[in-house]
Amino acid sequence: MANKVTDMSKIRKALKMHHAGKSKLFISSYLSLSRNTVKKYISLFLVSGLSIENIGEKTDSELEALFSHHSDESIPPKLQKLQEYFPKMERELKKVGVTIHHQWEKYIAENPDGFQISQFRLHYKIWAKRANPVMHMEHKSGDKMYVDYAGKTLFITEKESGEQQEVQFFVAILGASQYTYAEASLSQKKQDFVQSIENALHYFGGVPAAIVPDNLKSAVIKSSRFEPTINETLADFAEHYDTTILPTRAYKPRDKALVEGAVKILYTRIYANLKDNTFFSLSELNHQIWELLSTHNKRKLTARPYSRADLFLEDEKQALRALPQNRFEIKYQSFATVMQNGHVQLSEDKNYYSVPYHYIKKKTKLLYTQNTVEIYHKYNRIALHKRNFKPYIYTTIQSHLASSHQFVAEWNAARFIDWANKIDPVVGSYILQIIESRNHPEQAYKSCLGILNFEKKVGKERLIRACKRGLEYEIYGFKNIQKILENNLDSMNFDEPEPLQELPIHGNIRGKNYFN
């Protein structure tokens, strides 16, 4: 200051004009003072508890000393008692339904000669700005969780090569208690982003009513002042955890001022302690982050007798919703047309999954996680399968197939053997010989089906006799049984010996005597 006396004279005039009801803008313009200067000295005057008459009685040097070295000793007992009431009141205001008017009613009941409502509000506003200029009093317990990435990144080092990999620094903060979570993640992609948010929820042990992210692509596909388009994966995550996504407005940093402030604090309390250290894995880095984070959350808040951890445990934790039983699984999607055989291909794994046969040639959408594959047609889920990672494998639900296909799908060796044994053990033995004679059982299934169907054409008895003849001749196959039946060889009596036939007399036949 070039002339302190002149400056204090202006301040005295500014305070008198304010007491007379003039606006801060008018005072600033009239006295050629900045508006911030005017606001500052008016606030200090109000906090001091002095009257305008007291200000008029003081010299310029006394005013300068008063405003430069403002302390609790200069505060009247009535105001000091009120300010001691404010920290407790601040915590109460974070609870849903609690208002400043309610708190004033409690205050005036305990202090009948205390400040009235208008002065009560004014002094609280001044106290809140002095105690913590970035504190937002409107935050309610369990209402919002703000998430963001720090601008500066950290690094992990490859042990063998010494190559450094850049990793992101994620921060989440609960609005009411300012209880904070932080971790390092490999990227800002939606998989890592959703995983970090989920880790924050489990760190807090509950779910807030809303999650407030920035407009990064992992959260918002298309930003809008009125209705931004939320990333589908993040929307599914919100549905799983029964919460809401409320993106901040684009280019409006005040919408996330709380988390921005948290990031700045963590730069000094966490980032500064880590940037010169070497970490060889993400888990090693996060372990160190969480140790520093615990210290940060237990540290007392500015001008308050409690910490973030105290506020969280006593006021906010019980206001959070319960976590769901299972963690969220990120869903990936692909599209496929149903093939003629009633299956669709999951191109990621190169394998196939069945759908109901009447969707053949229809276009479908596949949503798959680490464990399941869901198939949709026009927003309706038509099939659900357990995911199989082996390539070129068909996963089939029998009810999805047409009736004729279901029958074929049920073919197996045991089915044909059981069917044959129900006709007769001889038929069962013959079918077993056919199956065992093939290199692969499936090669015999059509032959078995054809043989067993002869029961309907020629009757049970003839089929039994034909199979008995086939076993006798040790010839196994559909065509062999077919020839036996066509030539009525099954009608021959196996019990009677065949008559011996004498050789005809012929001149060229020498006979046994010739060799004597």
XYZ file of C-alpha atoms in Angstrom:
516
model
C 0.000 0.000 0.000
C 1.296 3.465 -0.924
C -0.971 5.271 1.549
C -2.416 3.101 4.293
C -4.341 5.942 5.912
C -6.099 6.745 2.664
C -6.911 3.078 2.084
C -8.383 2.633 5.543
C -10.371 5.821 5.036
C -11.889 4.247 1.940
C -12.616 1.079 3.848
C -14.387 3.068 6.573
C -16.477 4.831 3.896
C -17.222 1.469 2.238
C -18.493 0.032 5.525
C -20.662 3.095 6.213
C -22.147 2.920 2.699
C -22.828 -0.814 3.160
C -24.535 -0.063 6.492
C -26.624 2.569 4.659
C -27.842 -0.098 2.255
C -25.703 0.588 -0.808
C -24.811 -2.381 -3.044
C -21.292 -3.762 -3.268
C -21.180 -2.895 -6.974
C -22.102 0.723 -6.276
C -19.506 0.983 -3.453
C -16.822 -0.544 -5.690
C -17.522 1.913 -8.499
C -17.943 4.958 -6.270
C -14.749 4.424 -4.250
C -12.660 2.953 -7.110
C -12.084 -0.271 -5.168
C -12.235 -3.762 -6.586
C -15.394 -5.700 -5.770
C -13.346 -8.453 -4.112
C -11.764 -5.891 -1.782
C -15.175 -4.544 -0.877
C -16.524 -8.050 -0.247
C -13.499 -8.962 1.862
C -13.743 -6.037 4.273
C -17.523 -6.252 4.566
C -17.168 -9.947 5.496
C -14.465 -9.164 8.059
C -16.649 -6.420 9.509
C -19.625 -8.765 9.855
C -17.521 -11.513 11.426
C -15.989 -9.055 13.910
C -19.388 -8.384 15.478
C -18.576 -4.664 15.772
C -21.154 -1.961 15.156
C -20.742 0.829 12.618
C -20.310 3.216 15.546
C -17.344 1.155 16.795
C -15.777 1.414 13.346
C -16.185 5.208 13.392
C -14.425 5.464 16.739
C -11.328 3.543 15.625
C -8.314 5.109 13.929
C -7.049 3.960 10.538
C -4.140 2.086 12.134
C -6.495 0.368 14.577
C -8.721 -0.662 11.678
C -5.730 -1.982 9.784
C -4.601 -3.994 12.803
C -8.121 -5.285 13.324
C -8.630 -6.438 9.750
C -5.062 -7.685 9.213
C -4.857 -9.765 12.406
C -8.413 -10.872 12.937
C -8.642 -13.396 15.804
C -11.214 -15.044 18.035
C -10.338 -12.630 20.851
C -11.982 -9.743 18.913
C -15.206 -11.719 18.409
C -18.008 -10.973 20.885
C -18.991 -13.945 23.104
C -22.435 -14.119 21.495
C -20.970 -14.531 17.998
C -18.222 -16.845 19.214
C -20.838 -19.140 20.750
C -22.717 -19.136 17.455
C -19.598 -20.057 15.481
C -18.918 -22.930 17.859
C -22.377 -24.214 16.988
C -21.701 -24.175 13.207
C -19.456 -27.322 12.831
C -22.127 -29.514 14.419
C -24.808 -27.811 12.353
C -22.801 -28.347 9.162
C -22.860 -32.118 9.708
C -26.592 -32.094 10.434
C -27.292 -30.238 7.178
C -25.888 -33.182 5.218
C -28.810 -35.317 6.348
C -31.829 -35.516 4.067
C -34.618 -33.148 5.094
C -32.523 -31.019 7.462
C -32.576 -27.266 6.699
C -30.892 -24.153 8.082
C -34.253 -23.056 9.494
C -34.524 -26.302 11.478
C -31.045 -25.746 12.870
C -31.845 -22.133 13.779
C -34.918 -23.330 15.714
C -32.695 -25.686 17.739
C -30.130 -22.908 18.258
C -32.682 -20.327 19.430
C -34.290 -22.888 21.778
C -30.894 -23.335 23.475
C -30.012 -19.615 23.247
C -33.169 -17.472 23.606
C -31.126 -14.244 23.344
C -29.262 -15.501 20.234
C -29.270 -14.195 16.667
C -32.497 -14.153 14.683
C -32.923 -16.131 11.476
C -31.610 -13.532 9.003
C -28.427 -12.852 10.991
C -28.097 -16.573 11.689
C -28.074 -17.326 7.953
C -25.669 -14.492 7.206
C -23.128 -15.485 9.869
C -23.292 -19.128 8.793
C -22.634 -18.173 5.171
C -19.621 -16.081 6.200
C -18.300 -18.827 8.501
C -18.641 -21.503 5.790
C -16.731 -19.420 3.241
C -13.952 -18.656 5.724
C -13.679 -22.253 6.977
C -13.637 -23.892 3.572
C -14.170 -21.783 0.447
C -14.822 -24.804 -1.820
C -17.279 -26.588 0.459
C -20.729 -27.168 -1.099
C -23.336 -27.137 1.621
C -26.065 -28.668 -0.530
C -24.526 -32.171 -0.601
C -26.692 -34.730 1.196
C -25.476 -37.983 2.734
C -25.644 -40.895 0.315
C -26.686 -38.632 -2.561
C -23.777 -38.375 -5.023
C -20.360 -39.833 -5.749
C -18.101 -37.763 -8.041
C -15.502 -39.532 -10.195
C -12.663 -38.219 -12.337
C -9.145 -38.900 -13.590
C -6.174 -36.773 -12.550
C -4.432 -34.905 -15.340
C -1.016 -36.210 -14.285
C -0.291 -39.895 -14.685
C 1.845 -42.400 -12.778
C 4.148 -45.146 -14.075
C 4.938 -48.806 -13.523
C 8.248 -50.261 -14.687
C 8.955 -53.548 -16.465
C 11.527 -55.387 -14.328
C 13.522 -56.973 -17.122
C 13.539 -54.235 -19.753
C 13.179 -51.211 -17.475
C 10.518 -49.846 -19.822
C 7.964 -47.558 -18.175
C 4.221 -47.923 -18.757
C 1.935 -44.971 -18.138
C -1.063 -45.628 -15.862
C -4.053 -43.449 -14.973
C -4.881 -41.992 -11.552
C -8.597 -42.450 -10.744
C -10.346 -40.524 -7.938
C -13.856 -40.906 -6.451
C -15.321 -38.776 -3.650
C -18.612 -38.836 -1.751
C -20.272 -35.421 -1.755
C -21.378 -35.114 1.859
C -18.428 -36.526 3.810
C -15.713 -35.910 1.166
C -14.570 -39.480 1.895
C -12.184 -40.306 -0.954
C -11.076 -43.334 -2.941
C -8.174 -43.470 -5.408
C -6.425 -46.106 -7.478
C -4.164 -46.527 -10.469
C -5.617 -48.197 -13.574
C -4.136 -49.190 -16.908
C -6.325 -46.907 -19.026
C -9.432 -44.748 -19.195
C -11.222 -47.260 -21.430
C -14.719 -48.302 -20.398
C -13.593 -51.666 -18.956
C -11.040 -50.009 -16.638
C -13.336 -47.045 -15.917
C -16.264 -49.234 -14.850
C -13.922 -51.473 -12.838
C -12.530 -48.452 -10.975
C -16.026 -47.150 -10.148
C -17.016 -50.600 -8.902
C -13.882 -50.783 -6.735
C -14.809 -47.384 -5.253
C -18.323 -48.589 -4.374
C -16.916 -51.646 -2.622
C -14.363 -49.461 -0.804
C -17.230 -47.284 0.464
C -19.303 -50.377 1.232
C -22.459 -49.006 -0.383
C -24.066 -47.308 -3.387
C -24.978 -43.594 -3.634
C -28.172 -42.403 -5.333
C -26.160 -41.013 -8.271
C -22.687 -41.192 -9.814
C -21.353 -37.999 -11.414
C -18.662 -38.616 -14.084
C -16.954 -36.267 -16.490
C -17.846 -36.265 -20.198
C -15.133 -38.769 -21.166
C -16.052 -41.291 -23.884
C -16.105 -44.172 -21.405
C -19.078 -42.479 -19.723
C -20.834 -40.335 -22.343
C -21.159 -41.237 -26.020
C -22.681 -37.867 -26.968
C -22.731 -34.868 -24.635
C -25.776 -32.612 -24.406
C -26.923 -29.809 -22.130
C -30.261 -31.518 -21.612
C -29.999 -35.266 -22.283
C -26.520 -36.724 -22.818
C -26.224 -40.221 -24.286
C -24.739 -42.542 -21.657
C -22.343 -45.299 -22.691
C -24.343 -48.558 -22.825
C -21.906 -50.433 -20.586
C -22.029 -47.715 -17.920
C -25.840 -47.651 -18.156
C -25.919 -51.431 -17.571
C -23.575 -50.942 -14.622
C -25.902 -48.320 -13.119
C -28.875 -50.637 -13.539
C -26.990 -53.486 -11.846
C -26.122 -51.282 -8.851
C -29.516 -49.515 -8.793
C -28.066 -46.023 -9.161
C -28.159 -43.163 -11.688
C -25.512 -41.648 -13.956
C -25.555 -37.815 -13.937
C -22.782 -36.554 -16.261
C -21.495 -33.041 -15.692
C -22.205 -30.415 -18.312
C -19.496 -30.046 -20.943
C -17.036 -27.200 -20.189
C -18.619 -26.625 -16.754
C -15.861 -27.509 -14.238
C -17.954 -26.193 -11.330
C -20.281 -29.183 -11.770
C -17.479 -31.401 -10.482
C -15.644 -28.867 -8.332
C -15.633 -31.255 -5.383
C -13.694 -34.000 -7.163
C -11.461 -31.425 -8.870
C -10.575 -30.150 -5.403
C -9.978 -33.704 -4.194
C -7.611 -34.321 -7.108
C -5.609 -31.210 -6.215
C -5.330 -32.310 -2.587
C -4.278 -35.834 -3.593
C -1.586 -34.363 -5.831
C 0.146 -33.067 -2.705
C -0.703 -35.910 -0.324
C -0.366 -38.949 -2.620
C 1.044 -38.092 -6.056
C 3.972 -36.095 -4.668
C 4.976 -39.066 -2.482
C 4.863 -41.544 -5.364
C 6.167 -39.805 -8.475
C 9.835 -40.429 -7.684
C 9.378 -44.062 -6.593
C 9.670 -47.128 -8.823
C 6.845 -49.674 -8.932
C 6.993 -52.962 -10.829
C 3.275 -53.817 -10.847
C -0.115 -52.161 -10.655
C -0.950 -53.955 -7.403
C 2.281 -52.738 -5.792
C 1.485 -49.153 -6.810
C -2.113 -49.363 -5.587
C -1.036 -50.800 -2.245
C 1.082 -47.691 -1.645
C -1.730 -45.397 -2.854
C -4.220 -46.954 -0.420
C -1.856 -46.539 2.533
C -1.490 -42.812 1.800
C -5.231 -42.570 1.103
C -6.059 -43.926 4.555
C -3.926 -41.201 6.140
C -5.617 -38.572 3.976
C -9.132 -39.671 4.975
C -8.227 -39.682 8.682
C -6.752 -36.179 8.585
C -8.833 -33.414 10.198
C -10.712 -31.108 7.828
C -9.781 -27.434 7.757
C -11.272 -25.505 10.729
C -13.249 -28.586 11.799
C -12.739 -31.008 14.689
C -13.442 -34.102 12.573
C -12.040 -35.941 9.551
C -13.500 -37.318 6.327
C -13.461 -40.790 7.857
C -15.383 -39.539 10.901
C -18.045 -37.921 8.720
C -18.322 -41.012 6.559
C -18.638 -43.537 9.382
C -20.990 -41.466 11.531
C -23.195 -39.746 8.945
C -22.917 -41.048 5.392
C -22.206 -44.775 5.421
C -25.673 -45.708 6.689
C -27.252 -43.482 4.013
C -25.693 -45.518 1.169
C -27.706 -48.292 -0.454
C -26.630 -51.893 0.004
C -24.283 -53.457 -2.547
C -25.792 -56.173 -4.788
C -24.852 -59.766 -4.083
C -22.817 -60.217 -7.276
C -20.323 -57.954 -8.979
C -21.084 -56.460 -12.385
C -19.910 -58.291 -15.500
C -19.111 -56.158 -18.524
C -21.116 -57.190 -21.577
C -19.633 -57.231 -25.057
C -21.741 -57.388 -28.185
C -21.617 -58.782 -31.693
C -24.129 -59.458 -34.464
C -24.836 -62.639 -36.407
C -27.430 -64.170 -38.740
C -28.938 -67.499 -37.649
C -27.597 -70.297 -39.859
C -29.710 -72.979 -41.511
C -28.847 -75.407 -38.733
C -30.384 -73.096 -36.102
C -27.106 -71.798 -34.627
C -25.319 -68.435 -34.546
C -21.572 -67.923 -34.468
C -19.853 -65.961 -31.696
C -16.982 -64.607 -33.757
C -14.872 -63.779 -30.670
C -14.478 -67.485 -29.805
C -15.327 -69.025 -33.205
C -17.981 -71.306 -31.739
C -21.730 -71.750 -32.166
C -24.858 -71.430 -30.010
C -28.398 -72.618 -30.748
C -31.541 -70.479 -30.998
C -35.178 -71.585 -31.513
C -35.469 -72.980 -35.064
C -38.111 -70.448 -36.213
C -35.432 -67.687 -36.074
C -33.436 -69.321 -38.898
C -32.041 -66.637 -41.274
C -32.972 -63.848 -38.802
C -30.444 -61.237 -37.693
C -29.571 -61.405 -33.975
C -27.540 -59.478 -31.408
C -25.219 -61.367 -29.055
C -24.370 -59.939 -25.612
C -21.681 -61.943 -23.861
C -19.726 -61.794 -20.614
C -17.000 -64.010 -19.190
C -19.642 -66.576 -18.204
C -22.758 -66.234 -20.363
C -23.941 -65.625 -23.922
C -27.319 -63.936 -24.450
C -28.920 -63.846 -27.898
C -31.513 -61.161 -28.793
C -33.870 -60.649 -31.707
C -35.604 -57.249 -31.864
C -34.897 -56.496 -28.163
C -36.300 -59.868 -27.021
C -33.933 -62.424 -25.534
C -34.404 -65.688 -27.383
C -31.559 -67.781 -25.921
C -29.180 -67.906 -22.957
C -26.095 -70.154 -22.901
C -23.091 -70.738 -20.684
C -20.064 -69.428 -22.576
C -17.723 -72.025 -24.063
C -14.248 -70.784 -25.046
C -13.291 -73.858 -27.136
C -13.356 -72.982 -30.867
C -15.599 -74.744 -33.397
C -17.841 -76.284 -30.711
C -21.653 -76.373 -31.008
C -23.594 -75.609 -27.835
C -27.166 -76.803 -28.358
C -30.383 -76.756 -26.337
C -32.593 -79.607 -27.622
C -35.830 -77.612 -27.371
C -34.425 -75.081 -29.863
C -34.359 -77.664 -32.662
C -37.214 -78.654 -34.983
C -38.800 -82.009 -34.076
C -36.967 -83.868 -36.844
C -33.684 -82.271 -35.863
C -34.277 -83.081 -32.208
C -34.557 -86.777 -33.096
C -31.277 -86.709 -35.020
C -29.577 -84.737 -32.277
C -30.474 -87.465 -29.790
C -28.688 -90.206 -31.776
C -26.095 -92.065 -29.769
C -24.883 -95.657 -29.383
C -26.753 -96.317 -26.140
C -30.042 -95.134 -27.655
C -29.846 -97.623 -30.563
C -28.684 -100.525 -28.384
C -31.539 -99.960 -25.927
C -34.036 -99.746 -28.775
C -32.760 -103.028 -30.283
C -32.798 -104.849 -26.929
C -36.434 -103.903 -26.463
C -37.187 -105.837 -29.665
C -35.029 -108.845 -28.737
C -31.544 -109.521 -27.310
C -30.560 -111.058 -30.692
C -31.311 -107.738 -32.415
C -29.424 -105.954 -29.648
C -26.368 -108.138 -30.208
C -26.469 -107.510 -33.953
C -26.720 -103.697 -33.496
C -23.826 -103.812 -31.021
C -21.696 -105.676 -33.583
C -22.466 -103.026 -36.216
C -21.443 -100.168 -33.892
C -18.236 -101.898 -32.801
C -17.255 -102.696 -36.368
C -17.087 -98.994 -37.389
C -14.151 -96.670 -36.767
C -16.534 -94.090 -35.298
C -19.926 -94.942 -33.743
C -21.707 -92.211 -35.728
C -20.868 -94.056 -38.969
C -23.214 -96.837 -37.849
C -26.210 -94.738 -36.713
C -28.015 -94.623 -40.079
C -27.478 -98.365 -40.613
C -28.887 -99.074 -37.159
C -31.883 -96.836 -37.814
C -32.621 -98.579 -41.127
C -32.385 -102.089 -39.567
C -34.621 -101.210 -36.603
C -37.225 -99.687 -38.915
C -37.634 -103.141 -40.580
C -39.730 -104.054 -37.547
C -42.545 -101.905 -38.952
C -42.151 -103.318 -42.493
C -41.673 -107.073 -41.995
C -42.592 -107.595 -38.345
C -40.722 -108.339 -35.181
C -40.241 -112.115 -35.776
C -38.725 -111.822 -39.229
C -36.331 -109.091 -38.032
C -35.186 -111.298 -35.140
C -34.568 -114.241 -37.489
C -32.733 -112.021 -39.993
C -30.435 -110.697 -37.280
C -29.866 -114.272 -36.071
C -28.842 -115.292 -39.598
C -26.561 -112.201 -39.830
C -24.834 -113.151 -36.565
C -24.437 -116.706 -37.843
C -22.783 -115.518 -41.034
C -20.801 -112.794 -39.180
C -21.825 -110.181 -41.687
C -22.891 -106.809 -40.245
C -24.689 -104.053 -42.091
C -28.014 -102.715 -43.291
C -27.675 -104.158 -46.804
C -26.916 -107.624 -45.440
C -30.142 -107.710 -43.413
C -32.008 -106.256 -46.377
C -30.813 -109.108 -48.690
C -31.628 -111.762 -46.078
C -35.195 -110.460 -45.890
C -35.601 -109.992 -49.634
C -34.431 -113.577 -50.304
C -36.461 -115.003 -47.400
C -33.292 -116.457 -45.932
C -34.696 -115.655 -42.516
C -37.368 -118.410 -43.079
C -34.862 -121.277 -43.256
C -34.960 -123.780 -40.373
C -31.602 -123.634 -38.579
C -32.373 -126.761 -36.477
C -32.675 -129.316 -39.388
C -29.376 -130.432 -40.979
C -29.114 -129.877 -44.707
C -29.436 -133.229 -46.768
C -26.256 -134.582 -48.361
C -26.344 -134.383 -52.164
C -24.773 -137.154 -54.258
C -22.515 -136.198 -57.121
C -23.947 -136.868 -60.584
C -22.346 -139.622 -62.771
C -20.114 -138.169 -65.364
C -17.286 -139.540 -67.516
C -14.891 -136.845 -66.511
C -15.297 -137.616 -62.789
C -12.510 -140.057 -61.830
C -13.696 -141.173 -58.442
C -11.649 -142.362 -55.462
C -10.528 -145.602 -57.102
C -8.560 -143.732 -59.731
C -5.914 -142.723 -57.179
C -5.306 -146.297 -56.001
